[in-house]
PDB file of N, CA and C in Angstrom:
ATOM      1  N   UNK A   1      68.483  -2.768 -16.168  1.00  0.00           N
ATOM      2  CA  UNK A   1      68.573  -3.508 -14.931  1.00  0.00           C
ATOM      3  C   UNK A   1      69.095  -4.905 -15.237  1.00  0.00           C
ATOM      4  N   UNK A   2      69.950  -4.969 -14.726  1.00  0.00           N
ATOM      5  CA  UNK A   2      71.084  -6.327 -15.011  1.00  0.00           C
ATOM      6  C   UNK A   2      70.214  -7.601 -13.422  1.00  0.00           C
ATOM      7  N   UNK A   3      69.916  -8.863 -13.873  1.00  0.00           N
ATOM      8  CA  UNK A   3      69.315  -9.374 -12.782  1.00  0.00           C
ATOM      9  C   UNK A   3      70.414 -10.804 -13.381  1.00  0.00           C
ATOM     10  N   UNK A   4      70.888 -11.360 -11.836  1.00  0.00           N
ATOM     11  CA  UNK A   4      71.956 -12.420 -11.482  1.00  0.00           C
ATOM     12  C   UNK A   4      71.134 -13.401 -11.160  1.00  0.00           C
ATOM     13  N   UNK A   5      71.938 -14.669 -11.589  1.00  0.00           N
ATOM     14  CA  UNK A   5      70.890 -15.850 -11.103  1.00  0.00           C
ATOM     15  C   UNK A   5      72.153 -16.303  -9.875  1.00  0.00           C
ATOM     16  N   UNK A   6      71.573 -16.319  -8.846  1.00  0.00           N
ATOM     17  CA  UNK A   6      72.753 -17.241  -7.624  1.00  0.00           C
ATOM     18  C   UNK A   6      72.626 -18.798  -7.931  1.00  0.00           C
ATOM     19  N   UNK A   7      73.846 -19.258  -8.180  1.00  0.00           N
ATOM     20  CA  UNK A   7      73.910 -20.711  -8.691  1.00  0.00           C
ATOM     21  C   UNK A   7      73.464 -21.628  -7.372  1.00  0.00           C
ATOM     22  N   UNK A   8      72.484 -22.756  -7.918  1.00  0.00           N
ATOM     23  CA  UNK A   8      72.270 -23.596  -6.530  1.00  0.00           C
ATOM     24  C   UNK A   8      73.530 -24.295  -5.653  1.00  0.00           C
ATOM     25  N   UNK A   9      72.849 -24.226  -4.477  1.00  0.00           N
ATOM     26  CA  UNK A   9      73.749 -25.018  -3.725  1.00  0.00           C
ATOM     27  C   UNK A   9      73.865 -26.121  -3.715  1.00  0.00           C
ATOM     28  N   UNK A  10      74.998 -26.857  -3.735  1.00  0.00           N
ATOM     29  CA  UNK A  10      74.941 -28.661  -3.817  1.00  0.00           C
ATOM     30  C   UNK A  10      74.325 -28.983  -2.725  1.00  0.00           C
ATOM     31  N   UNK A  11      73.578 -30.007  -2.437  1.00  0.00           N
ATOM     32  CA  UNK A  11      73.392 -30.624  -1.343  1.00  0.00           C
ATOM     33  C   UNK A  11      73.593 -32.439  -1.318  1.00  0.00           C
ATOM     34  N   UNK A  12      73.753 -32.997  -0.094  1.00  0.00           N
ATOM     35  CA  UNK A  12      73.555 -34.158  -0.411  1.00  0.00           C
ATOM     36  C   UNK A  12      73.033 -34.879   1.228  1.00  0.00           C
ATOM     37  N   UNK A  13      72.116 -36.016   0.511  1.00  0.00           N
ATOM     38  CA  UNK A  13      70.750 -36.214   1.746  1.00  0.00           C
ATOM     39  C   UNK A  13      71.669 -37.583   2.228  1.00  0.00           C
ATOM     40  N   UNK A  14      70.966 -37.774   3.492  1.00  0.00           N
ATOM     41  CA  UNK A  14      71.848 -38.900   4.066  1.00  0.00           C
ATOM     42  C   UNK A  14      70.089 -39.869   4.898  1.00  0.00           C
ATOM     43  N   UNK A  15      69.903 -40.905   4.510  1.00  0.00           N
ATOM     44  CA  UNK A  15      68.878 -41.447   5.059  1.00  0.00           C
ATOM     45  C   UNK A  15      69.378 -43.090   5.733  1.00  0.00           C
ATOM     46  N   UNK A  16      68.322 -43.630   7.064  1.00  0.00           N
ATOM     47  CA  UNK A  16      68.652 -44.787   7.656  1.00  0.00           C
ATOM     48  C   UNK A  16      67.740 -45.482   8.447  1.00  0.00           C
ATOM     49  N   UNK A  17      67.440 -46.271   8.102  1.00  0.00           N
ATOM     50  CA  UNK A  17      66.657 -47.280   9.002  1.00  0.00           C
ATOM     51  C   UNK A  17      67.084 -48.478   9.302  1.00  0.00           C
ATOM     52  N   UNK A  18      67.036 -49.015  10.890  1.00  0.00           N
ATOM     53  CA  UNK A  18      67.870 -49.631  11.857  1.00  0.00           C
ATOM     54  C   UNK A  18      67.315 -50.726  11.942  1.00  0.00           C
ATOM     55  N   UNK A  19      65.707 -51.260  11.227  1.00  0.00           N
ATOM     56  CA  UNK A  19      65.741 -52.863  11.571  1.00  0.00           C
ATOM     57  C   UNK A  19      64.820 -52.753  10.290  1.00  0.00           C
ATOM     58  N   UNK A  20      64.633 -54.068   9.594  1.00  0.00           N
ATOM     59  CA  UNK A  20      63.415 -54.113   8.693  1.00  0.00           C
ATOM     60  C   UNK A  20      61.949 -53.830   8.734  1.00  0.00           C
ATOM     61  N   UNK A  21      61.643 -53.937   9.883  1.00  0.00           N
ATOM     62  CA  UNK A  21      60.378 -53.573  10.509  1.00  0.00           C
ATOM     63  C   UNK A  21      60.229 -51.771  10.575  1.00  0.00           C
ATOM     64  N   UNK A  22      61.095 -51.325  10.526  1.00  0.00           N
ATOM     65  CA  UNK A  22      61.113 -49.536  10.699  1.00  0.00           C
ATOM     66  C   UNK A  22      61.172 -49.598   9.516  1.00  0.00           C
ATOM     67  N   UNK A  23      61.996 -50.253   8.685  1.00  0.00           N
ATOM     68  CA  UNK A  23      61.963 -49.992   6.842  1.00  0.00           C
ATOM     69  C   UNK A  23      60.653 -49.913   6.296  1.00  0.00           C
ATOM     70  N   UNK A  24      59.459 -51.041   6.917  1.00  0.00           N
ATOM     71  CA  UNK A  24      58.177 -51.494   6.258  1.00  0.00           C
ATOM     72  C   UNK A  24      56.781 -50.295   6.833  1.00  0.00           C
ATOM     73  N   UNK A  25      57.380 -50.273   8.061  1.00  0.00           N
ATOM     74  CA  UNK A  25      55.972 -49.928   8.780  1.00  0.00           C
ATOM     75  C   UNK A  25      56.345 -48.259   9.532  1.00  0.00           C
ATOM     76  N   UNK A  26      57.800 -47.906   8.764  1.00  0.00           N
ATOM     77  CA  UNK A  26      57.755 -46.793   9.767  1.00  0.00           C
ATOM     78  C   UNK A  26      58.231 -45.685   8.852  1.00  0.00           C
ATOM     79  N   UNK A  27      59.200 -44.887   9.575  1.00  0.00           N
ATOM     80  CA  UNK A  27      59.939 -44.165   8.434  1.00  0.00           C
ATOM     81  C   UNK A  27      61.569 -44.576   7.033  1.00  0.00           C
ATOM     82  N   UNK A  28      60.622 -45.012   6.214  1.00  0.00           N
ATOM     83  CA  UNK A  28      61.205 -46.304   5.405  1.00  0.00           C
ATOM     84  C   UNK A  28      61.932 -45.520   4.445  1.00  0.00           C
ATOM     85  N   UNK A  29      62.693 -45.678   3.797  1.00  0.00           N
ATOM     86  CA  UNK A  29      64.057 -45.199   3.243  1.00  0.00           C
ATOM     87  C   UNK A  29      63.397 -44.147   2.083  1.00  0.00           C
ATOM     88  N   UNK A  30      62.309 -44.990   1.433  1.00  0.00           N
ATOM     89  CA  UNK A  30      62.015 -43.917   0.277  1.00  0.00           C
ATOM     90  C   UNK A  30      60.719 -42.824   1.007  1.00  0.00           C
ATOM     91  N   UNK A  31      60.544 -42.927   2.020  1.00  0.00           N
ATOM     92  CA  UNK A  31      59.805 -41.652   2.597  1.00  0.00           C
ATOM     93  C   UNK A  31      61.041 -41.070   2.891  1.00  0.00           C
ATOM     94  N   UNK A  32      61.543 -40.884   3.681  1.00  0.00           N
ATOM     95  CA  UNK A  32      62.565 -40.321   4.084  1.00  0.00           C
ATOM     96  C   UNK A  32      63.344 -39.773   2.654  1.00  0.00           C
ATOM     97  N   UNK A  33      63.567 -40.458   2.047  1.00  0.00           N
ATOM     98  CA  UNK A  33      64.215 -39.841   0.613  1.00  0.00           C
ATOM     99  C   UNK A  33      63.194 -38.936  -0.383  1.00  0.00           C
ATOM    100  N   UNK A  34      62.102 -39.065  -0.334  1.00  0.00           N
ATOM    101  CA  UNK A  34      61.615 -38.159  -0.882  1.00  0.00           C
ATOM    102  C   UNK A  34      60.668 -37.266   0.176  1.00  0.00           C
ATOM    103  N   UNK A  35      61.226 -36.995   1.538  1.00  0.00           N
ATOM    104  CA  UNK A  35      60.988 -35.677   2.454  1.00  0.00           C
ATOM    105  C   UNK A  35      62.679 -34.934   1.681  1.00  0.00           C
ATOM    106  N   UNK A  36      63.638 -35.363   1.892  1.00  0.00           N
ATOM    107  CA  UNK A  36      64.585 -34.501   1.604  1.00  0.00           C
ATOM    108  C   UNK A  36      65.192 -33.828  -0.275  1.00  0.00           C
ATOM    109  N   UNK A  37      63.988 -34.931  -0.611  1.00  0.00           N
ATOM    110  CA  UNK A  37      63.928 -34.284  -2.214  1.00  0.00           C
ATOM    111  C   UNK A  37      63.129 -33.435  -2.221  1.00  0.00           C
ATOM    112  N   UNK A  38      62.239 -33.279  -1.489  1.00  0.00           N
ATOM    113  CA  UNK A  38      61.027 -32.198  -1.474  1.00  0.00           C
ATOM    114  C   UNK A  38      61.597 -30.738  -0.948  1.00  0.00           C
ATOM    115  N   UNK A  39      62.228 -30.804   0.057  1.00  0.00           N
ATOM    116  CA  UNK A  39      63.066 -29.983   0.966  1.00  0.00           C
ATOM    117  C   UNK A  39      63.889 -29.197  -0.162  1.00  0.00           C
ATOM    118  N   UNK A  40      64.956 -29.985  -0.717  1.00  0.00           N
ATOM    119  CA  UNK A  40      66.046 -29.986  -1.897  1.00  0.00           C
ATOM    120  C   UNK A  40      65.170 -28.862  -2.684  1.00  0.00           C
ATOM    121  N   UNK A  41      64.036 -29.262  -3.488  1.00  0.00           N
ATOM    122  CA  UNK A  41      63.207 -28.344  -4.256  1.00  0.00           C
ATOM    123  C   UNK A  41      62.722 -27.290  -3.653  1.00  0.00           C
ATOM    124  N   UNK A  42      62.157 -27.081  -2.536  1.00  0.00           N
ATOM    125  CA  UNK A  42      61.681 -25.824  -1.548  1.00  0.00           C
ATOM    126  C   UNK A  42      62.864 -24.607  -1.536  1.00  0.00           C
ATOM    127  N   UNK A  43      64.156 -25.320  -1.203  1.00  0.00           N
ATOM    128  CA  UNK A  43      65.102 -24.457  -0.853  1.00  0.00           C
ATOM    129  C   UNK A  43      65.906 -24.199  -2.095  1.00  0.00           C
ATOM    130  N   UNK A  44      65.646 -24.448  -3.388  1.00  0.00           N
ATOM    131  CA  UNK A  44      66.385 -24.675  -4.722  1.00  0.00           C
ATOM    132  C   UNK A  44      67.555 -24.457  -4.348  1.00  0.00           C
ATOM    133  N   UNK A  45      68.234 -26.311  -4.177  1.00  0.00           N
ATOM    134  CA  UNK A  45      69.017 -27.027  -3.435  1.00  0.00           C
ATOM    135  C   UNK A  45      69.645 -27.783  -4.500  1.00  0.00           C
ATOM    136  N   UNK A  46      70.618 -27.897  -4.965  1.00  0.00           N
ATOM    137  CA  UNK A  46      70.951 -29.025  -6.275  1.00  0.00           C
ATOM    138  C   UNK A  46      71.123 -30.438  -5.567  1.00  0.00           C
ATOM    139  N   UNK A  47      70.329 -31.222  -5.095  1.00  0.00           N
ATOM    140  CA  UNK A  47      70.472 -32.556  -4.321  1.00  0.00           C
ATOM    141  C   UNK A  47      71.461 -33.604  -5.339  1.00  0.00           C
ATOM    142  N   UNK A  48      72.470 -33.337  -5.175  1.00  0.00           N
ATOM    143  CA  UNK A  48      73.579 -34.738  -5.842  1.00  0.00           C
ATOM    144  C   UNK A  48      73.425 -36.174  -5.665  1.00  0.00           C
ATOM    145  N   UNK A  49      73.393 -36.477  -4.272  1.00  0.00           N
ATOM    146  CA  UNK A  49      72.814 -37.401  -3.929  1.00  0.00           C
ATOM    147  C   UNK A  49      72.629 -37.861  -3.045  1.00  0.00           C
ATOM    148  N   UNK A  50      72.040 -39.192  -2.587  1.00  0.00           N
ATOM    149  CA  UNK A  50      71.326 -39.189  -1.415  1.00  0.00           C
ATOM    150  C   UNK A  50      72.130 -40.351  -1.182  1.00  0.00           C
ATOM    151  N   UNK A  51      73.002 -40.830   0.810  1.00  0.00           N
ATOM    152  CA  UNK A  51      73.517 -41.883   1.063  1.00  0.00           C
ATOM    153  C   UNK A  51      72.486 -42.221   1.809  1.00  0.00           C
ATOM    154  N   UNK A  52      72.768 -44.417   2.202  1.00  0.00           N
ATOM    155  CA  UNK A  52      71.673 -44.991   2.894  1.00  0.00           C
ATOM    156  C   UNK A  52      72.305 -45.860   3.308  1.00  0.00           C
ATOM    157  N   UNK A  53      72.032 -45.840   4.568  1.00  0.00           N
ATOM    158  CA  UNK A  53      72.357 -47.103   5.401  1.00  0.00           C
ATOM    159  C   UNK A  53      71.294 -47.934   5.896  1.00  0.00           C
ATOM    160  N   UNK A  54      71.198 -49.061   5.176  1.00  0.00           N
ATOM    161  CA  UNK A  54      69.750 -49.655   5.534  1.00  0.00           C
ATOM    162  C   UNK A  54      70.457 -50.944   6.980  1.00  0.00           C
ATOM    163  N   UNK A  55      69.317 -51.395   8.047  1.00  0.00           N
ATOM    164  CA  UNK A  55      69.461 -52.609   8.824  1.00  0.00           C
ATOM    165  C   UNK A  55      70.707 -51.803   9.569  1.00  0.00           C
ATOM    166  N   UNK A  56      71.108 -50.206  10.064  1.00  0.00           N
ATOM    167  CA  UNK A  56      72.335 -50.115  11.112  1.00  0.00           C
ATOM    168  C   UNK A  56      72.098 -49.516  11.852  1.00  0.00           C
ATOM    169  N   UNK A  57      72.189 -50.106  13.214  1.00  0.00           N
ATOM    170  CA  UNK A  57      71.700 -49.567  14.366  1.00  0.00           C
ATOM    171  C   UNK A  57      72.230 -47.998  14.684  1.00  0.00           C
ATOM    172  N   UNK A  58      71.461 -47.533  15.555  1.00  0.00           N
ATOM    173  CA  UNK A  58      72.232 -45.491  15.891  1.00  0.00           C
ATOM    174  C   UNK A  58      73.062 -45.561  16.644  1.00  0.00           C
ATOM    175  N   UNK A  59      72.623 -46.234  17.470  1.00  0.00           N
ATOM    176  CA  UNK A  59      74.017 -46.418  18.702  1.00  0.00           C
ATOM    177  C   UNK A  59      75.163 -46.778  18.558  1.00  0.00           C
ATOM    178  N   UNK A  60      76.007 -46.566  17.043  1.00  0.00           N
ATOM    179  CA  UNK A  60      77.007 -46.644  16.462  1.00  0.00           C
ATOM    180  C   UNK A  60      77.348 -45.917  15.525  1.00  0.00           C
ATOM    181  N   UNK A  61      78.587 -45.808  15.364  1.00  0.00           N
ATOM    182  CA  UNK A  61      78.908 -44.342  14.303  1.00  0.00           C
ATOM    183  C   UNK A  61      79.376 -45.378  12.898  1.00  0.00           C
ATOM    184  N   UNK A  62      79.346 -46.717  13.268  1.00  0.00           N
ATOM    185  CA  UNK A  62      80.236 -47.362  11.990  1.00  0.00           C
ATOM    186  C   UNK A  62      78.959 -48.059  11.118  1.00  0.00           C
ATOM    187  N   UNK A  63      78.736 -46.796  10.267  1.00  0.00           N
ATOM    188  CA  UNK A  63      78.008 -46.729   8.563  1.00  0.00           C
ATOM    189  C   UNK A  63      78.846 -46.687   8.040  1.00  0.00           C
ATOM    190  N   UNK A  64      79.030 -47.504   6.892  1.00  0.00           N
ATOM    191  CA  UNK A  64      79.532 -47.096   5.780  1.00  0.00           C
ATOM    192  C   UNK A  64      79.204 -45.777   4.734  1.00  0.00           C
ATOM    193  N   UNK A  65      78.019 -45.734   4.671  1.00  0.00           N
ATOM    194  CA  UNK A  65      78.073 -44.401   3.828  1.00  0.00           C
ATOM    195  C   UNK A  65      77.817 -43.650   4.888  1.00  0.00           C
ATOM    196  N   UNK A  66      77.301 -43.371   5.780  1.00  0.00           N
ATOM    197  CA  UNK A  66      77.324 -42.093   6.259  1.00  0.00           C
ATOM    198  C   UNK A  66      79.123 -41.500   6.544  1.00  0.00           C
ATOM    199  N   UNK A  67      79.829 -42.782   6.681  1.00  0.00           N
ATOM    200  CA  UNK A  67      81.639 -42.373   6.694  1.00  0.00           C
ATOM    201  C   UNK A  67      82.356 -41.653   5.287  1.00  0.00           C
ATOM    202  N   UNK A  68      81.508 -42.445   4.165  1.00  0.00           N
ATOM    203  CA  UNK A  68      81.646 -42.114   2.712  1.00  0.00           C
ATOM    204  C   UNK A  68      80.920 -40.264   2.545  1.00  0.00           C
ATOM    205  N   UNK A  69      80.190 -40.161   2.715  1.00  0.00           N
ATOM    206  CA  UNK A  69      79.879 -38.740   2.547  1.00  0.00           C
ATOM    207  C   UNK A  69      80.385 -37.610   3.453  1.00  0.00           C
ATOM    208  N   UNK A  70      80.856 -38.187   4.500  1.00  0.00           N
ATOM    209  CA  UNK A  70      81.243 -37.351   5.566  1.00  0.00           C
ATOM    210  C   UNK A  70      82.466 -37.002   4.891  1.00  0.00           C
ATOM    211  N   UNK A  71      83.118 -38.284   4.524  1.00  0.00           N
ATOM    212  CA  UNK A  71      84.988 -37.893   3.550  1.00  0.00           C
ATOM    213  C   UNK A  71      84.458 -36.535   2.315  1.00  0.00           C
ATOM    214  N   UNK A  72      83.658 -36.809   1.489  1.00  0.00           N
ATOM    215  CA  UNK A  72      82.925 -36.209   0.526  1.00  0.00           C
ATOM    216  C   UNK A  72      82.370 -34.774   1.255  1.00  0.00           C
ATOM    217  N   UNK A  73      81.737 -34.739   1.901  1.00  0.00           N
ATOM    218  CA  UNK A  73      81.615 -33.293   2.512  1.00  0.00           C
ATOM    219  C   UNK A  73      83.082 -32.550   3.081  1.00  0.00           C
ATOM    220  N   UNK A  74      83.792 -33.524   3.430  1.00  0.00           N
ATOM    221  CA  UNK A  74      84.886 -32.930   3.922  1.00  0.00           C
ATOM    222  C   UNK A  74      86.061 -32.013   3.016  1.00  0.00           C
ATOM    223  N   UNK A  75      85.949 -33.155   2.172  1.00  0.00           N
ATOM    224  CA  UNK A  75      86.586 -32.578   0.728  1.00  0.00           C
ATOM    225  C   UNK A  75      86.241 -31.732  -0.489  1.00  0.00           C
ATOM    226  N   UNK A  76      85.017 -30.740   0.319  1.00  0.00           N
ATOM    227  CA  UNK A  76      84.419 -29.694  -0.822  1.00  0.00           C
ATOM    228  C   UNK A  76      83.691 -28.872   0.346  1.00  0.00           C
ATOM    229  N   UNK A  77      83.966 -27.434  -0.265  1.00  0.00           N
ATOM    230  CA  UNK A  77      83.236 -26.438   0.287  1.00  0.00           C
ATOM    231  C   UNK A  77      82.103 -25.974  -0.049  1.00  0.00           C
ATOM    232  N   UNK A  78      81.075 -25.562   1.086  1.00  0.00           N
ATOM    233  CA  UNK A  78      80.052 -24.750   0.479  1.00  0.00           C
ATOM    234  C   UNK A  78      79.012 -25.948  -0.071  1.00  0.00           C
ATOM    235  N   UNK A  79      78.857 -26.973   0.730  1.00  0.00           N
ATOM    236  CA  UNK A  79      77.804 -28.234   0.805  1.00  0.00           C
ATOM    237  C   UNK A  79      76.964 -28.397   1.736  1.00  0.00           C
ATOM    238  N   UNK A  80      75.871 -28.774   1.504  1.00  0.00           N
ATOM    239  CA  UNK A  80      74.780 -28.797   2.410  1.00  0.00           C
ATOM    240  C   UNK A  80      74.804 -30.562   2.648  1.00  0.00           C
ATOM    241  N   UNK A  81      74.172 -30.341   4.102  1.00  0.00           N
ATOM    242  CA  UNK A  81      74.040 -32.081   4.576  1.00  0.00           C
ATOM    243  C   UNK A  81      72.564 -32.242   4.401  1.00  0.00           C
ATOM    244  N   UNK A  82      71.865 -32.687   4.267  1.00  0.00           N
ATOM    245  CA  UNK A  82      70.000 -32.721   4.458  1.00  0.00           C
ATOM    246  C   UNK A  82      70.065 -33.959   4.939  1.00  0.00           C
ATOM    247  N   UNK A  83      69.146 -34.296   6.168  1.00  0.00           N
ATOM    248  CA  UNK A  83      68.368 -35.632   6.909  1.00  0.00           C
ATOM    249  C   UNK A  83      67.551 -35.556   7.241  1.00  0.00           C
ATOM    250  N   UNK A  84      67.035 -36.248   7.124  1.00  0.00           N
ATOM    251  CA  UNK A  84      64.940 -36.079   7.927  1.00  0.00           C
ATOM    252  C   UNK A  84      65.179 -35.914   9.061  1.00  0.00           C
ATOM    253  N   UNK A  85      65.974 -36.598   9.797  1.00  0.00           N
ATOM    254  CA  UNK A  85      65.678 -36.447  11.430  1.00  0.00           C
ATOM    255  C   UNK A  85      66.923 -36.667  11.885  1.00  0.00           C
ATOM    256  N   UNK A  86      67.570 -35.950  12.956  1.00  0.00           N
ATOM    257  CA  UNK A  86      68.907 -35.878  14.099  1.00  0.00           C
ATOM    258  C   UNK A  86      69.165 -36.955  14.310  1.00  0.00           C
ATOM    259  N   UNK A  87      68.037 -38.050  14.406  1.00  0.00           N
ATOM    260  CA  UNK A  87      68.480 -39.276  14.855  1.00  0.00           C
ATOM    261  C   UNK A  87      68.603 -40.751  13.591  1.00  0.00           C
ATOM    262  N   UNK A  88      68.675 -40.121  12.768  1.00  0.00           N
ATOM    263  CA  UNK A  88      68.791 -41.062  11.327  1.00  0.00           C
ATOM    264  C   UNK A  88      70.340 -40.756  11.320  1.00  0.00           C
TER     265      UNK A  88
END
């Protein structure tokens, strides 16, 4: 009996918090980064890496890294996005 290992999937986490006060007292960059490292391990996920936009409001699409990984997802197949929440 011949047994295959399926190679992990890349993934890469995208995290954000919109004023300093959500950084301190709320869902703060390294919670949020280690919910989607935890996730990463659950789903044996190869997490590459994680982008952050700290202090940028939602009601705008102009992040810098979330623009940087989006190019980066764009330019490779067969990648996973991971975020804590729809609205990060």
């Amino acid at each position: 009996m011949t047994t295959e290992t399926t190679p992990q999937s890349r993934a890469y986490g995208y995290i954000r918090v919109s004023t300093d006060e959500q950084a301190e007292h709320g869902l703060s960059l390294r919670v949020q980064r280690e919910k989607i490292e935890a996730y990463a391990k659950l789903h044996n996920l190869d997490l590459v890496d994680v982008y952050a936009d700290e202090g940028l409001t939602g009601r705008h699409l102009d992040r810098p890294q979330l623009k940087q990984l989006l190019t980066q997802l764009h330019d490779t197949e067969n990648e996973t996005l991971i975020v804590y929440k729809l609205s990060r």
